[in-house]
Amino acid sequence: MRKGTSGSEPASHTAAAPARLAAIDIGSNSIHMVIVEADGRGGHRTLDREREMVRLGESALGPAGKISERALRQGLDTLLRMTTLARLKGVERFVAVATSAVREAANGEEFLEQVRALAGLDVRLLSGEEEARLIWRAVREAIDLAHGTHAIVDIGGGSTEWIVAVEDRIVAARSLPLGSLRCGHRLASDPPTAGELTRLRRRIDRELAELPLPDGLGRLVATSGTANCCADLAAWFAGRDPRGPATGSRELRRRDLEQIVARLRSLSRRQIAALPPVGEGRAASLLPGAVLLAAIARRAGAERLTICDRALRDGLVLDELGAPAAASARGDVRRRQVHSLLERVGGPVAAHGEKTATLALRLFDLTASLHGLGRREREWLEHAARLHDIGHSIHYRGHHKHSQYLIETAGLDGFDEREIEVIAQVARYHRGARPRLKHPAFGALRPWQRRAVVRLTALLRVADALDRTHAGRVDDLRVAITRRKVRIEAISGYDVAIEVETARDRGVLFAETFDRRLVVRQAAADPVQPQEHKSLPDKRLGFAGGPLVEKPALTN
């Protein structure tokens, strides 16, 4: 079959894209559409997502070798509905691609001609290599691939794309003739027999034998429906909400994945469909897809998988909008997403959030011996501080709770769900009641998350208070720590009595958490102190202007 049609070239090679774009991925298992609004700078916001389980590959990838009449009709109806919806939402430009089922089907060209005639949609057939590049393009927007060696696996209905990236460059890409539907054709019984599963595993292992494996794999990222459904099942079997926070990445342990396979293998397709995270459309393909995903994780030697909800269609959007490459560093990717959220909510909270973050990080560094937290918690504090007041965009009253909601539902794809939970809770408790187990969201956290939230909240409350006027008048901090007391000096050339008094009032949680009396006072700006804030201990008082310098106990 001819690989390519007269579909349009990516927007990066043409004039500027219209404000709204719909990207459609016609896959072997399902048809996806995402509608986005461009911001004119290569960025965009997602307006809507649609998905329909059409299963074009159920017959096309089997002995028949062609898309069934039923699947053809359902596929055309789905595309007509999606394009109509998109046009009603103001979409002016469409880009559509099709993958292995349409590419391999004997009547694939006939299907695309009908799509063009009835829906007015030009569909481009993708090669396996093009699929791999677009998947990599999508994932690197959400997950750090800039440092070290990582692998991405995307299990579709008809094929599996395997990508190895080193230092943010693709060094190997392979399209395997394995997919959840294709593998499902080898499981004729319902539920499958032990012999069928054994033969399927042997078939998979033969295909994986030549898989290019990287040395020193840092992370295995799994995308698309099978992987996300397995992560949902793992959460559901553990008694957690499978939806979780609205974040684009989660973690799935390989042993949990293998337990899912063990549970599913004895269930009929009807019983699998009855599981809340699954549904009828994926019931027949989930078990073979999970067996395949577990085999790839074993072959790669990965004990944990990062599950990412970015997929081919997201890479297609980025290509069409001419979006700039993702930032090269993990922190930059995550900070970019935080700043994007600040821009979306608008209002005057960004400057105060930036100042609060600066003071919170300074306080974190100077009190390291008290809180005992590390680099990851420092980053969470930074983001919580920047975002703690975004709830003002909804209403001042209860804005701390609105901030929590916005963070949890913002789709901060660079963070995993546990990080989102911590950041959202720290922002929620920057004012009002202290964290308590009787609060459902806080009580549902794991013990290590609760400890982090309490300690980071104690620091954030003091930092927020030290910019009470939102005038950014506190230039720096000095801290002295004794066995009984913590003394904080707010360095400023202005009168910051309001900030100091507020910090004293809001320092109750700090004092309780770290079991020390908190003393806050103002100190005049030191004209000889370097701007880089290198350590300048005041030997008389035992203060440190930089990293913590502990001194013997002071006289009270």
Short mmCIF file of N, CA, C and O in Angstrom, two decimals, residues 409-502:
data_model
loop_
_atom_site.label_atom_id
_atom_site.label_comp_id
_atom_site.label_asym_id
_atom_site.label_seq_id
_atom_site.Cartn_x
_atom_site.Cartn_y
_atom_site.Cartn_z
N THR A 409 -5.84 19.74 39.08
CA THR A 409 -6.55 19.53 37.82
C THR A 409 -5.89 20.23 36.64
O THR A 409 -6.44 20.22 35.53
N ALA A 410 -4.70 20.78 36.83
CA ALA A 410 -4.06 21.59 35.78
C ALA A 410 -3.40 20.75 34.71
O ALA A 410 -3.04 21.28 33.65
N GLY A 411 -3.19 19.45 34.95
CA GLY A 411 -2.50 18.63 33.97
C GLY A 411 -1.02 18.97 33.89
O GLY A 411 -0.47 19.16 32.80
N LEU A 412 -0.37 19.06 35.04
CA LEU A 412 1.07 19.33 35.09
C LEU A 412 1.80 18.03 34.75
O LEU A 412 2.19 17.26 35.64
N ASP A 413 1.99 17.80 33.48
CA ASP A 413 2.44 16.49 33.00
C ASP A 413 3.85 16.12 33.44
O ASP A 413 4.21 14.95 33.42
N GLY A 414 4.67 17.12 33.77
CA GLY A 414 6.04 16.82 34.16
C GLY A 414 6.16 16.20 35.53
O GLY A 414 7.24 15.74 35.91
N PHE A 415 5.09 16.19 36.31
CA PHE A 415 5.10 15.67 37.68
C PHE A 415 4.31 14.37 37.74
O PHE A 415 3.32 14.22 37.02
N ASP A 416 4.72 13.47 38.61
CA ASP A 416 3.88 12.29 38.79
C ASP A 416 2.81 12.59 39.83
O ASP A 416 2.83 13.63 40.50
N GLU A 417 1.86 11.69 39.97
CA GLU A 417 0.68 11.95 40.79
C GLU A 417 1.02 12.19 42.25
O GLU A 417 0.37 13.01 42.92
N ARG A 418 2.04 11.53 42.78
CA ARG A 418 2.38 11.71 44.19
C ARG A 418 2.97 13.09 44.43
O ARG A 418 2.75 13.70 45.47
N GLU A 419 3.75 13.58 43.46
CA GLU A 419 4.30 14.92 43.58
C GLU A 419 3.19 15.97 43.53
O GLU A 419 3.20 16.94 44.29
N ILE A 420 2.23 15.78 42.61
CA ILE A 420 1.11 16.71 42.51
C ILE A 420 0.36 16.77 43.84
O ILE A 420 -0.04 17.86 44.30
N GLU A 421 0.16 15.62 44.46
CA GLU A 421 -0.56 15.59 45.74
C GLU A 421 0.16 16.41 46.80
O GLU A 421 -0.47 17.17 47.54
N VAL A 422 1.48 16.29 46.87
CA VAL A 422 2.24 17.04 47.87
C VAL A 422 2.18 18.54 47.57
O VAL A 422 1.90 19.36 48.46
N ILE A 423 2.46 18.92 46.34
CA ILE A 423 2.49 20.34 45.97
C ILE A 423 1.13 20.98 46.23
O ILE A 423 1.03 22.08 46.78
N ALA A 424 0.05 20.28 45.84
CA ALA A 424 -1.29 20.82 46.02
C ALA A 424 -1.63 20.99 47.50
O ALA A 424 -2.24 22.00 47.91
N GLN A 425 -1.23 20.04 48.33
CA GLN A 425 -1.53 20.12 49.76
C GLN A 425 -0.71 21.22 50.45
O GLN A 425 -1.21 21.92 51.33
N VAL A 426 0.52 21.39 50.06
CA VAL A 426 1.34 22.47 50.64
C VAL A 426 0.72 23.82 50.30
O VAL A 426 0.61 24.71 51.15
N ALA A 427 0.29 23.99 49.05
CA ALA A 427 -0.38 25.24 48.67
C ALA A 427 -1.68 25.42 49.44
O ALA A 427 -2.01 26.53 49.89
N ARG A 428 -2.42 24.34 49.63
CA ARG A 428 -3.70 24.43 50.34
C ARG A 428 -3.52 24.89 51.78
O ARG A 428 -4.33 25.64 52.32
N TYR A 429 -2.45 24.45 52.43
CA TYR A 429 -2.26 24.76 53.85
C TYR A 429 -1.37 25.99 54.09
O TYR A 429 -0.92 26.19 55.20
N HIS A 430 -1.16 26.80 53.06
CA HIS A 430 -0.33 27.99 53.30
C HIS A 430 -1.03 28.99 54.22
O HIS A 430 -0.40 29.90 54.76
N ARG A 431 -2.31 28.82 54.41
CA ARG A 431 -3.09 29.63 55.35
C ARG A 431 -4.20 28.76 55.92
O ARG A 431 -4.43 27.64 55.47
N GLY A 432 -4.89 29.28 56.92
CA GLY A 432 -6.01 28.54 57.49
C GLY A 432 -5.56 27.46 58.44
O GLY A 432 -4.50 27.54 59.07
N ALA A 433 -6.37 26.41 58.53
CA ALA A 433 -6.10 25.33 59.46
C ALA A 433 -4.81 24.61 59.10
O ALA A 433 -4.42 24.55 57.93
N ARG A 434 -4.15 24.08 60.12
CA ARG A 434 -2.95 23.29 59.87
C ARG A 434 -3.35 21.92 59.33
O ARG A 434 -4.50 21.49 59.48
N PRO A 435 -2.44 21.19 58.69
CA PRO A 435 -2.77 19.85 58.17
C PRO A 435 -3.23 18.91 59.29
O PRO A 435 -2.58 18.81 60.33
N ARG A 436 -4.34 18.24 59.05
CA ARG A 436 -4.89 17.32 60.05
C ARG A 436 -5.37 16.05 59.36
O ARG A 436 -5.89 16.09 58.24
N LEU A 437 -5.25 14.93 60.06
CA LEU A 437 -5.67 13.66 59.49
C LEU A 437 -7.16 13.61 59.21
O LEU A 437 -7.61 12.87 58.33
N LYS A 438 -7.94 14.41 59.91
CA LYS A 438 -9.39 14.39 59.69
C LYS A 438 -9.76 15.05 58.36
O LYS A 438 -10.89 14.89 57.91
N HIS A 439 -8.82 15.79 57.77
CA HIS A 439 -9.08 16.35 56.44
C HIS A 439 -8.91 15.23 55.41
O HIS A 439 -7.82 14.65 55.31
N PRO A 440 -9.93 14.90 54.66
CA PRO A 440 -9.88 13.70 53.81
C PRO A 440 -8.69 13.65 52.85
O PRO A 440 -8.03 12.61 52.74
N ALA A 441 -8.40 14.74 52.16
CA ALA A 441 -7.32 14.72 51.17
C ALA A 441 -5.97 14.52 51.84
O ALA A 441 -5.12 13.77 51.36
N PHE A 442 -5.75 15.18 52.98
CA PHE A 442 -4.49 15.02 53.70
C PHE A 442 -4.40 13.64 54.32
O PHE A 442 -3.35 12.98 54.27
N GLY A 443 -5.48 13.16 54.91
CA GLY A 443 -5.48 11.85 55.54
C GLY A 443 -5.25 10.71 54.56
O GLY A 443 -4.75 9.65 54.94
N ALA A 444 -5.59 10.95 53.28
CA ALA A 444 -5.42 9.90 52.27
C ALA A 444 -3.98 9.79 51.78
O ALA A 444 -3.64 8.83 51.07
N LEU A 445 -3.13 10.74 52.14
CA LEU A 445 -1.74 10.70 51.69
C LEU A 445 -0.98 9.58 52.39
O LEU A 445 -1.33 9.15 53.49
N ARG A 446 0.10 9.14 51.76
CA ARG A 446 0.99 8.19 52.39
C ARG A 446 1.74 8.89 53.52
O ARG A 446 1.91 10.11 53.50
N PRO A 447 2.23 8.14 54.52
CA PRO A 447 2.91 8.78 55.66
C PRO A 447 4.07 9.68 55.25
O PRO A 447 4.23 10.77 55.80
N TRP A 448 4.89 9.26 54.27
CA TRP A 448 6.02 10.10 53.87
C TRP A 448 5.53 11.39 53.22
O TRP A 448 6.18 12.45 53.36
N GLN A 449 4.39 11.33 52.52
CA GLN A 449 3.85 12.54 51.92
C GLN A 449 3.35 13.50 52.99
O GLN A 449 3.57 14.71 52.91
N ARG A 450 2.69 12.95 54.02
CA ARG A 450 2.18 13.81 55.10
C ARG A 450 3.32 14.51 55.82
O ARG A 450 3.23 15.69 56.16
N ARG A 451 4.41 13.77 56.07
CA ARG A 451 5.55 14.40 56.74
C ARG A 451 6.11 15.54 55.89
O ARG A 451 6.43 16.62 56.40
N ALA A 452 6.24 15.31 54.59
CA ALA A 452 6.76 16.35 53.71
C ALA A 452 5.83 17.55 53.68
O ALA A 452 6.28 18.70 53.73
N VAL A 453 4.52 17.30 53.60
CA VAL A 453 3.56 18.40 53.54
C VAL A 453 3.66 19.28 54.79
O VAL A 453 3.68 20.51 54.70
N VAL A 454 3.70 18.66 55.95
CA VAL A 454 3.75 19.43 57.20
C VAL A 454 5.01 20.29 57.26
O VAL A 454 4.95 21.49 57.56
N ARG A 455 6.16 19.72 56.95
CA ARG A 455 7.41 20.47 57.06
C ARG A 455 7.50 21.56 56.01
O ARG A 455 7.94 22.68 56.30
N LEU A 456 7.09 21.25 54.80
CA LEU A 456 7.15 22.28 53.75
C LEU A 456 6.13 23.38 54.01
O LEU A 456 6.39 24.56 53.74
N THR A 457 4.96 23.01 54.54
CA THR A 457 3.96 24.02 54.87
C THR A 457 4.47 24.97 55.95
O THR A 457 4.24 26.19 55.89
N ALA A 458 5.16 24.42 56.94
CA ALA A 458 5.71 25.26 58.00
C ALA A 458 6.66 26.30 57.43
O ALA A 458 6.65 27.48 57.84
N LEU A 459 7.48 25.91 56.47
CA LEU A 459 8.40 26.86 55.84
C LEU A 459 7.65 27.86 54.97
O LEU A 459 7.97 29.06 54.97
N LEU A 460 6.66 27.38 54.20
CA LEU A 460 5.94 28.26 53.29
C LEU A 460 5.17 29.33 54.04
O LEU A 460 5.11 30.49 53.61
N ARG A 461 4.59 29.00 55.17
CA ARG A 461 3.81 29.99 55.92
C ARG A 461 4.70 31.16 56.36
O ARG A 461 4.28 32.32 56.30
N VAL A 462 5.89 30.86 56.79
CA VAL A 462 6.80 31.93 57.22
C VAL A 462 7.24 32.75 56.01
O VAL A 462 7.25 33.98 56.04
N ALA A 463 7.59 32.08 54.93
CA ALA A 463 8.04 32.79 53.72
C ALA A 463 6.93 33.67 53.17
O ALA A 463 7.17 34.82 52.76
N ASP A 464 5.71 33.16 53.13
CA ASP A 464 4.57 33.94 52.63
C ASP A 464 4.35 35.17 53.50
O ASP A 464 4.08 36.27 52.99
N ALA A 465 4.47 34.99 54.81
CA ALA A 465 4.29 36.12 55.72
C ALA A 465 5.35 37.19 55.51
O ALA A 465 5.07 38.39 55.66
N LEU A 466 6.56 36.80 55.17
CA LEU A 466 7.64 37.76 54.98
C LEU A 466 7.49 38.57 53.70
O LEU A 466 8.31 39.44 53.41
N ASP A 467 6.44 38.26 52.90
CA ASP A 467 6.06 39.15 51.79
C ASP A 467 4.59 39.51 51.95
O ASP A 467 3.84 39.56 50.98
N ARG A 468 4.18 39.80 53.17
CA ARG A 468 2.78 40.07 53.49
C ARG A 468 2.24 41.24 52.68
O ARG A 468 1.08 41.22 52.24
N THR A 469 3.05 42.27 52.43
CA THR A 469 2.59 43.45 51.70
C THR A 469 2.65 43.26 50.19
O THR A 469 2.22 44.13 49.44
N HIS A 470 3.22 42.14 49.74
CA HIS A 470 3.42 41.88 48.30
C HIS A 470 4.29 42.94 47.65
O HIS A 470 4.21 43.15 46.44
N ALA A 471 5.11 43.60 48.45
CA ALA A 471 5.97 44.66 47.92
C ALA A 471 7.39 44.18 47.70
O ALA A 471 8.23 44.94 47.20
N GLY A 472 7.70 42.93 48.05
CA GLY A 472 9.03 42.38 47.84
C GLY A 472 10.12 43.12 48.58
O GLY A 472 11.21 43.32 48.05
N ARG A 473 9.83 43.50 49.83
CA ARG A 473 10.76 44.39 50.54
C ARG A 473 11.83 43.65 51.34
O ARG A 473 12.81 44.25 51.75
N VAL A 474 11.65 42.35 51.58
CA VAL A 474 12.67 41.57 52.29
C VAL A 474 13.67 41.07 51.26
O VAL A 474 13.33 40.33 50.34
N ASP A 475 14.94 41.49 51.43
CA ASP A 475 15.97 41.16 50.45
C ASP A 475 16.59 39.80 50.69
O ASP A 475 16.95 39.10 49.74
N ASP A 476 16.77 39.42 51.95
CA ASP A 476 17.45 38.17 52.25
C ASP A 476 17.14 37.78 53.68
O ASP A 476 16.51 38.54 54.43
N LEU A 477 17.59 36.60 54.07
CA LEU A 477 17.36 36.09 55.41
C LEU A 477 18.67 35.62 56.03
O LEU A 477 19.58 35.19 55.32
N ARG A 478 18.73 35.72 57.34
CA ARG A 478 19.78 35.04 58.11
C ARG A 478 19.09 34.23 59.19
O ARG A 478 18.06 34.63 59.72
N VAL A 479 19.66 33.09 59.50
CA VAL A 479 19.03 32.18 60.45
C VAL A 479 20.05 31.69 61.46
O VAL A 479 21.19 31.35 61.10
N ALA A 480 19.67 31.67 62.71
CA ALA A 480 20.47 31.05 63.78
C ALA A 480 19.63 29.97 64.44
O ALA A 480 18.46 30.20 64.76
N ILE A 481 20.22 28.80 64.64
CA ILE A 481 19.50 27.66 65.20
C ILE A 481 20.20 27.21 66.47
O ILE A 481 21.42 26.97 66.46
N THR A 482 19.47 27.11 67.55
CA THR A 482 19.99 26.55 68.79
C THR A 482 19.11 25.36 69.17
O THR A 482 18.16 25.01 68.46
N ARG A 483 19.39 24.78 70.31
CA ARG A 483 18.60 23.62 70.75
C ARG A 483 17.17 24.00 71.10
O ARG A 483 16.29 23.16 71.08
N ARG A 484 16.94 25.27 71.42
CA ARG A 484 15.62 25.69 71.86
C ARG A 484 14.94 26.70 70.94
O ARG A 484 13.75 26.93 71.06
N LYS A 485 15.71 27.29 70.07
CA LYS A 485 15.18 28.46 69.38
C LYS A 485 15.70 28.53 67.95
O LYS A 485 16.81 28.10 67.65
N VAL A 486 14.87 29.09 67.08
CA VAL A 486 15.28 29.46 65.73
C VAL A 486 15.06 30.97 65.60
O VAL A 486 13.95 31.46 65.84
N ARG A 487 16.11 31.68 65.22
CA ARG A 487 16.01 33.13 65.05
C ARG A 487 16.18 33.45 63.57
O ARG A 487 17.17 33.07 62.95
N ILE A 488 15.19 34.14 63.03
CA ILE A 488 15.22 34.55 61.63
C ILE A 488 15.36 36.06 61.56
O ILE A 488 14.59 36.79 62.21
N GLU A 489 16.33 36.53 60.83
CA GLU A 489 16.49 37.95 60.59
C GLU A 489 16.10 38.27 59.16
O GLU A 489 16.63 37.67 58.21
N ALA A 490 15.15 39.17 58.98
CA ALA A 490 14.72 39.64 57.67
C ALA A 490 15.56 40.86 57.30
O ALA A 490 15.47 41.90 57.95
N ILE A 491 16.38 40.72 56.27
CA ILE A 491 17.30 41.78 55.88
C ILE A 491 16.61 42.68 54.86
O ILE A 491 16.16 42.21 53.82
N SER A 492 16.53 43.96 55.18
CA SER A 492 15.85 44.90 54.30
C SER A 492 16.30 46.32 54.59
O SER A 492 16.60 46.66 55.75
N GLY A 493 16.33 47.14 53.57
CA GLY A 493 16.59 48.56 53.74
C GLY A 493 15.34 49.35 54.02
O GLY A 493 15.40 50.58 54.18
N TYR A 494 14.18 48.67 54.06
CA TYR A 494 12.90 49.31 54.35
C TYR A 494 12.43 48.91 55.73
O TYR A 494 12.97 47.99 56.37
N ASP A 495 11.39 49.56 56.19
CA ASP A 495 10.73 49.16 57.44
C ASP A 495 9.80 48.00 57.11
O ASP A 495 8.80 48.16 56.40
N VAL A 496 10.13 46.81 57.59
CA VAL A 496 9.31 45.63 57.29
C VAL A 496 8.64 45.11 58.56
O VAL A 496 8.52 43.91 58.78
N ALA A 497 8.17 46.05 59.38
CA ALA A 497 7.53 45.65 60.64
C ALA A 497 6.28 44.80 60.38
O ALA A 497 6.00 43.85 61.12
N ILE A 498 5.53 45.12 59.32
CA ILE A 498 4.32 44.33 59.01
C ILE A 498 4.71 42.90 58.67
O ILE A 498 4.10 41.93 59.16
N GLU A 499 5.73 42.73 57.84
CA GLU A 499 6.16 41.39 57.45
C GLU A 499 6.66 40.60 58.66
O GLU A 499 6.33 39.41 58.82
N VAL A 500 7.44 41.26 59.50
CA VAL A 500 8.01 40.58 60.68
C VAL A 500 6.90 40.14 61.63
O VAL A 500 6.88 39.01 62.13
N GLU A 501 5.95 41.05 61.88
CA GLU A 501 4.86 40.73 62.81
C GLU A 501 4.01 39.58 62.26
O GLU A 501 3.60 38.67 63.00
N THR A 502 3.75 39.60 60.95
CA THR A 502 2.96 38.52 60.35
C THR A 502 3.69 37.19 60.43
O THR A 502 3.08 36.15 60.69
#
